[in-house]
Tab-separated table of C-alpha atoms and ligand atoms in Angstrom:
chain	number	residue	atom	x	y	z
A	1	UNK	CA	105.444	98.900	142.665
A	2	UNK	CA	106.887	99.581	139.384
A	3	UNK	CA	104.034	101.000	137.984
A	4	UNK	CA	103.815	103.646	140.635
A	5	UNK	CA	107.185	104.130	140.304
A	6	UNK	CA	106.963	105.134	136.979
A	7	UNK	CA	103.399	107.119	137.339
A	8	UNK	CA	105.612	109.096	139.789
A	9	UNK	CA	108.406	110.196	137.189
A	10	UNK	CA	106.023	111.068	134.505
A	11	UNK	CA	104.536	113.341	137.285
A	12	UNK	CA	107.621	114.731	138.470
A	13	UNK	CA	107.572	114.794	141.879
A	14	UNK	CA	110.375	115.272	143.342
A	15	UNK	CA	112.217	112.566	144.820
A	16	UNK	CA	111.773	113.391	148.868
A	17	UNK	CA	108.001	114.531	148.415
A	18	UNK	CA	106.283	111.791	150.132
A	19	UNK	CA	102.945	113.791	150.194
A	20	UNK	CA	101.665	115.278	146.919
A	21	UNK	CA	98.521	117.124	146.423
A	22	UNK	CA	97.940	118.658	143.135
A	23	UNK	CA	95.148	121.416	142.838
A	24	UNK	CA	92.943	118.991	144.352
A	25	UNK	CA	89.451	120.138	145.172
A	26	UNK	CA	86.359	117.669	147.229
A	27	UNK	CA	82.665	118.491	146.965
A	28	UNK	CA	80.051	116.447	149.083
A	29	UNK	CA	77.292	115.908	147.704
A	30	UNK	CA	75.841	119.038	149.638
A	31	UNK	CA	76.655	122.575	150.284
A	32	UNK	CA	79.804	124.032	149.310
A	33	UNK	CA	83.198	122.475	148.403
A	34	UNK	CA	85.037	121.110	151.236
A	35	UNK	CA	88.323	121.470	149.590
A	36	UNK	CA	89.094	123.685	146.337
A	37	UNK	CA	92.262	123.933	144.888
A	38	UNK	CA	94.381	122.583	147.301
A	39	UNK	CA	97.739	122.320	146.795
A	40	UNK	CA	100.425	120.411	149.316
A	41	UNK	CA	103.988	119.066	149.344
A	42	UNK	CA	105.026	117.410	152.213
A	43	UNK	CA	109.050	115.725	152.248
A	44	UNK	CA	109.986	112.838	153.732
A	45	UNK	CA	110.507	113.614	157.317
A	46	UNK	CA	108.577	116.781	158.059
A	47	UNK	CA	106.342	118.009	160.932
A	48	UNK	CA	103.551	119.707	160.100
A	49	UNK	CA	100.613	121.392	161.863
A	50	UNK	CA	97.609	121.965	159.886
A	51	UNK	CA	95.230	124.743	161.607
A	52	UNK	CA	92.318	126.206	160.811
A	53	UNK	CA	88.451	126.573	161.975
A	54	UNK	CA	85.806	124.307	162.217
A	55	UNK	CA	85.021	123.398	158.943
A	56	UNK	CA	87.933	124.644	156.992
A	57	UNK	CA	88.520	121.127	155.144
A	58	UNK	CA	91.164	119.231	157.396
A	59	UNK	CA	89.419	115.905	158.501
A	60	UNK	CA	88.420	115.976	154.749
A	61	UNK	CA	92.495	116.385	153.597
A	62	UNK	CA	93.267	113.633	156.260
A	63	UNK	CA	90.186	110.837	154.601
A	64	UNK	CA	91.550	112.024	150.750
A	65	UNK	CA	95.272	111.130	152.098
A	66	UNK	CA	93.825	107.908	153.669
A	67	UNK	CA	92.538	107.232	150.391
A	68	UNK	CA	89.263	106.948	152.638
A	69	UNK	CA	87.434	109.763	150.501
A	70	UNK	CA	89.166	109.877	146.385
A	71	UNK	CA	88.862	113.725	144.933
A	72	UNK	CA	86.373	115.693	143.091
A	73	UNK	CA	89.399	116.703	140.694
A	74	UNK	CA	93.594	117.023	141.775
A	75	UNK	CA	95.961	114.471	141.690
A	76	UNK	CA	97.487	113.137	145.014
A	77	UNK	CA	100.202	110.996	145.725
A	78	UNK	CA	101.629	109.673	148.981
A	79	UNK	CA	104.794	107.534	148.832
A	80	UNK	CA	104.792	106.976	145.343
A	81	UNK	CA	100.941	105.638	145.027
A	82	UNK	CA	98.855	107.647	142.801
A	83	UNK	CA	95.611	107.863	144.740
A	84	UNK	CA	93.263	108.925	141.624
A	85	UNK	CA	94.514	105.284	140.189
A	86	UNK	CA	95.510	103.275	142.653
A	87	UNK	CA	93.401	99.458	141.774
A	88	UNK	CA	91.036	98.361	145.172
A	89	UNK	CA	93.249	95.615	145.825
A	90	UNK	CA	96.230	97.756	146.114
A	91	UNK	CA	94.797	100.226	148.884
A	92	UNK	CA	94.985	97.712	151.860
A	93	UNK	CA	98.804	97.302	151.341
A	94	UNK	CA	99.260	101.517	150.580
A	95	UNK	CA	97.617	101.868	154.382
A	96	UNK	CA	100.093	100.091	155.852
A	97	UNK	CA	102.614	102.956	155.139
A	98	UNK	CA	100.036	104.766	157.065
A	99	UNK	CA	99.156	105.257	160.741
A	100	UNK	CA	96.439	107.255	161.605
A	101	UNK	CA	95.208	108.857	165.414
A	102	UNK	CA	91.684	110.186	166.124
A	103	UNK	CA	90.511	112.786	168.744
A	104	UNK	CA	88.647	109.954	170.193
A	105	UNK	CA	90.831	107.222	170.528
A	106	UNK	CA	88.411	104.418	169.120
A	107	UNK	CA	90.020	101.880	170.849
A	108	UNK	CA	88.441	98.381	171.503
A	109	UNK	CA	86.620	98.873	175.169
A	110	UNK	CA	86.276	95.520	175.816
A	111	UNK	CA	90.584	94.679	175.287
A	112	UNK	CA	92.993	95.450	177.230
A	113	UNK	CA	96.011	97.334	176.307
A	114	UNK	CA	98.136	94.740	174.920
A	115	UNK	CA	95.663	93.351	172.979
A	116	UNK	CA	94.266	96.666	171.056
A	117	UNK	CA	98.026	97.289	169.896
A	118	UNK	CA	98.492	93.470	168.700
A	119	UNK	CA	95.198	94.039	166.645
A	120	UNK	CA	96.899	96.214	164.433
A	121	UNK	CA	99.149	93.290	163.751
A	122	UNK	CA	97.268	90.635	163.225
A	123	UNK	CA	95.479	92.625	160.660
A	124	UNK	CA	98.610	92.769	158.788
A	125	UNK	CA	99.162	88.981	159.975
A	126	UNK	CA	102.348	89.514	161.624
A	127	UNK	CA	103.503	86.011	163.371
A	128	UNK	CA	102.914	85.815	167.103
A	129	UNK	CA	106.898	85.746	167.913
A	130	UNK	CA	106.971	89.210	166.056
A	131	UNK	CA	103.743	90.444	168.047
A	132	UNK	CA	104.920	88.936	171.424
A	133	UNK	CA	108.124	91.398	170.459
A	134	UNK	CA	106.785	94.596	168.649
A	135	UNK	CA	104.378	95.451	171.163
A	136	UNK	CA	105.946	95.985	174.246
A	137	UNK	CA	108.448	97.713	172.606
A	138	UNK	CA	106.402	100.152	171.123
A	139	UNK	CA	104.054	100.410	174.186
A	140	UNK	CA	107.617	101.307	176.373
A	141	UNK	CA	107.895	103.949	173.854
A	142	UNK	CA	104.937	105.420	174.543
A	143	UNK	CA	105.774	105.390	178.064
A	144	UNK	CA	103.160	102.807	179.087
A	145	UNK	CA	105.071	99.407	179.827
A	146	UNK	CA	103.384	99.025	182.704
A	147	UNK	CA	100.169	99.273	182.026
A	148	UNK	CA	99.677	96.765	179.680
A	149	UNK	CA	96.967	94.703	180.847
A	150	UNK	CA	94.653	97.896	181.745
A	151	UNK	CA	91.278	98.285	180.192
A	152	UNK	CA	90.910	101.732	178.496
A	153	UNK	CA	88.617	102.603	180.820
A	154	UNK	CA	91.159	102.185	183.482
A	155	UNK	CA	93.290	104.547	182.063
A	156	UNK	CA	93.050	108.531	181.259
A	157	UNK	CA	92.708	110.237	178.326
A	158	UNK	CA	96.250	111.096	177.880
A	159	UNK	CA	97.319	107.127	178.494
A	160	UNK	CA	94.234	105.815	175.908
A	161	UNK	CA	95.732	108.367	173.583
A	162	UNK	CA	99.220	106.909	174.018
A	163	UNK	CA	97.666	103.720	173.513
A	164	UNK	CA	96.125	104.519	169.817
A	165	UNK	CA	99.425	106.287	169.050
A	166	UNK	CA	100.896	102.708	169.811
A	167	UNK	CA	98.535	100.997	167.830
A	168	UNK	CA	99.050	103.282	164.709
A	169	UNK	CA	102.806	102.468	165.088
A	170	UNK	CA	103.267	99.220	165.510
A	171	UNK	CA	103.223	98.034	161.660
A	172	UNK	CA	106.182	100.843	161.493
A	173	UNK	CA	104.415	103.180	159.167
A	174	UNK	CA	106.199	105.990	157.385
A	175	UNK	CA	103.414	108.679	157.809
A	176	UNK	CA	101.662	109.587	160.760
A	177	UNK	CA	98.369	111.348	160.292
A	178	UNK	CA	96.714	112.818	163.688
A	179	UNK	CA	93.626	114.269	163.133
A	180	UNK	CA	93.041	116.675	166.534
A	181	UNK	CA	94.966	113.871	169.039
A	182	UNK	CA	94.431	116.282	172.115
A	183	UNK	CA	91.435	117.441	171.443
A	184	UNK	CA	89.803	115.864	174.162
A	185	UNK	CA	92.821	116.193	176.451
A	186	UNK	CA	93.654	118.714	179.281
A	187	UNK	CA	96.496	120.948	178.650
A	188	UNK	CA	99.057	118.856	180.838
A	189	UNK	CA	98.136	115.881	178.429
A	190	UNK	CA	97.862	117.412	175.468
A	191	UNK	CA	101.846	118.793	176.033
A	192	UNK	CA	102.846	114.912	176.468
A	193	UNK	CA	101.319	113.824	173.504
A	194	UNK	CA	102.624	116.609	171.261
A	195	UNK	CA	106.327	116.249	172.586
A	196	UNK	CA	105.465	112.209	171.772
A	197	UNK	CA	104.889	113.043	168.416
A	198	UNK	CA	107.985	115.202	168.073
A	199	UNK	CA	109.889	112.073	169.079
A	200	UNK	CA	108.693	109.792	167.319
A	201	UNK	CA	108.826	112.766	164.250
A	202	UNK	CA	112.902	112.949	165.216
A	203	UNK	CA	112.606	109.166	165.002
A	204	UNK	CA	112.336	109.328	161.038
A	205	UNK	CA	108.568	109.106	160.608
A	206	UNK	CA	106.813	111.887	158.782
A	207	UNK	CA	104.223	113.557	161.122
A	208	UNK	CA	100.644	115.667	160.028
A	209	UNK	CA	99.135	116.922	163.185
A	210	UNK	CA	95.873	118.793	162.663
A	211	UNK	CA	95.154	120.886	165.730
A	212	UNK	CA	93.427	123.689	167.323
A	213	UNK	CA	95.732	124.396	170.059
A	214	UNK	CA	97.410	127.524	169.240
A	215	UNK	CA	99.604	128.021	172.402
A	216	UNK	CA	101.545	124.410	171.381
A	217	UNK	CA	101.218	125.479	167.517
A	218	UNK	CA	102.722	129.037	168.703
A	219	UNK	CA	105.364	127.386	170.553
A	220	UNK	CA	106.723	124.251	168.878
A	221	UNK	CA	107.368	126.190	165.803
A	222	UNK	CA	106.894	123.653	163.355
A	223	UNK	CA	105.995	124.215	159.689
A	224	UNK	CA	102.208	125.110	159.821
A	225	UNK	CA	99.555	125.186	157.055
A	226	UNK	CA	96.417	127.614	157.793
A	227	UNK	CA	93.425	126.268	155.677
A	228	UNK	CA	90.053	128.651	155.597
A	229	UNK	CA	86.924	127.534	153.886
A	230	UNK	CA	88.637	124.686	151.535
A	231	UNK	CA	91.739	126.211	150.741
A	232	UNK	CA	95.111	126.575	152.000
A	233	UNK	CA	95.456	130.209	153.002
A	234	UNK	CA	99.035	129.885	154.315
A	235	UNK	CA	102.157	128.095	154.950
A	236	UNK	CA	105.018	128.806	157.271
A	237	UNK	CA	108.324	127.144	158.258
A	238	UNK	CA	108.664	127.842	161.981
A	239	UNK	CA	104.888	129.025	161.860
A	240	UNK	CA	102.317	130.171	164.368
A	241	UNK	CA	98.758	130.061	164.005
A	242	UNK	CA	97.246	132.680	162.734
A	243	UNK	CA	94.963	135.162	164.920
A	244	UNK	CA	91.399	135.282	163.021
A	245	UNK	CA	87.938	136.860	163.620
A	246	UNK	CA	87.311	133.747	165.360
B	301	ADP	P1	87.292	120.359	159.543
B	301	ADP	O1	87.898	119.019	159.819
B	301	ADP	O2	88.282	121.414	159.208
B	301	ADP	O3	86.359	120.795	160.636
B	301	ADP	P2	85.778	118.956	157.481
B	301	ADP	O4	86.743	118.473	156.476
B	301	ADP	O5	85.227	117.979	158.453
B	301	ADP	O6	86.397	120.229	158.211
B	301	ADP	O7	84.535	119.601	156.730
B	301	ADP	C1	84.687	120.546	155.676
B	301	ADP	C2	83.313	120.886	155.119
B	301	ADP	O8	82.741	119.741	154.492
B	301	ADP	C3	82.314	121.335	156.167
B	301	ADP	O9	81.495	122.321	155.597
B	301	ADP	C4	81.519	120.075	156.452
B	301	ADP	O10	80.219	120.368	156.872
B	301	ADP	C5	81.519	119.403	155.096
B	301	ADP	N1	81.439	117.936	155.196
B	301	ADP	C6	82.319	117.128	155.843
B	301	ADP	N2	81.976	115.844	155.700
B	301	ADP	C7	80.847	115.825	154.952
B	301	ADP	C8	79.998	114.783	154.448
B	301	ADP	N3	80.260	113.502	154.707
B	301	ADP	N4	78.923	115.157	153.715
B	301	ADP	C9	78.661	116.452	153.449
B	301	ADP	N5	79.423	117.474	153.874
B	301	ADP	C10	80.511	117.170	154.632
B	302	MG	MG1	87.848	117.846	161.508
């Protein structure tokens, strides 16, 4: 730790930055560059809504935050880990501060509830007491304490969803990176799991929701950055999204 504490004051971030990108710019190794020149600062404790067509670069910020995908050039740092420098032995143990939620759930089909939110502890090797206690709590704050012992196929999209926000916050990360969580739910749903991550945002944990659902965006009046074609065309406290030729 004491290395990246002092990579982070020869950088000078600023102490409550927990999300640092610094001009940071992807290419694949086709077509044009997915990201170019992005720049983002994100404090401890924010909500933000990234927006932004199909193709504009988020999934790509989420992997390079995940330290899933490392940059073309930039500097990032989340939490005090340099991501350009960070040693392959380190990254397991820099996830942890991380939970992540996918449009599609991936949860494990073939285990029930219970069981696909313990995974994420034994992963981390968290002793059974702990388990046997972590995950019902965090499965009654989800609102599904009941349900426990359902298959996900037993359940709708909004509950599965509930369930892989459970499972990305049972090892008590500090950041929460949702990468379009109701994009395959109906409107209904999609409200629940929104107002979710406001609580669990008003809870302490820092929350990046990238979504195309403007009327939520519009109303929840968050912070919001607008990204077009690789780069981060705006940025608004108490934002809306952004009417385009779309
Ligand atoms: P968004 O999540 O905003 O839809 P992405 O970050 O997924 O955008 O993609 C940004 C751009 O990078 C797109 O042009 C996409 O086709 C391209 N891209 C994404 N992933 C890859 C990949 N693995 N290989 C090549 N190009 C990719
Ligand atoms: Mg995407």
């Amino acid at each position: 730790m004491a290395k990246e504490l002092r990579g982070r004051k020869k950088k000078n971030i600023s102490g409550d930055e927990i999300i640092t990108m610094n001009n940071v710019s992807k290419a694949y190794a086709t077509g044009a560059p997915a990201l170019n020149g992005v720049d983002l600062h994100i404090k401890k404790g924010e909500f933000v809504f990234i927006v932004g067509d199909s193709g504009s670069g988020k999934s790509t910020l989420i992997k390079l935050l995940l330290r899933e995908l490392v940059p073309t050039s930039g500097e990032i740092n989340v939490m005090g880990y340099d991501l350009i420098r960070i040693r392959h032995r380190k990254i397991p143990k820099f996830r942890r501060n991380l939970g992540i939620v996918f449009q599609d759930f991936r949860l494990l089909k073939d285990r029930n509830v219970y069981e696909n939110v313990a995974f994420a502890q034994r992963i981390i090797q968290m002793p059974g007491k702990e388990i046997k206690r972590n995950v019902p709590s965090i499965l009654a704050t989800v609102g599904l304490a009941g349900k426990y012992k359902a298959k996900p196929r037993q359940l709708s999209g909004g509950e599965q969803q509930r369930v892989a926000i459970a499972r990305a916050l049972v090892n008590r990360p500090s950041i929460l990176l949702a990468d379009e969580p109701t994009g395959n739910l109906d409107p209904k749903n999609s409200w629940e799991i929104m107002k979710l991550l406001e609580q669990i945002n008003e809870n302490g944990t820092t929350v990046l929701v990238v979504t195309h659902n403007r009327e939520i965006v519009n109303a929840m009046q968050k912070r919001v950055i607008t990204m077009k074609k690789g780069v981060v065309v705006s940025d608004e406290e108490k934002g809306g999204y952004i009417d385009d030729e779309d």
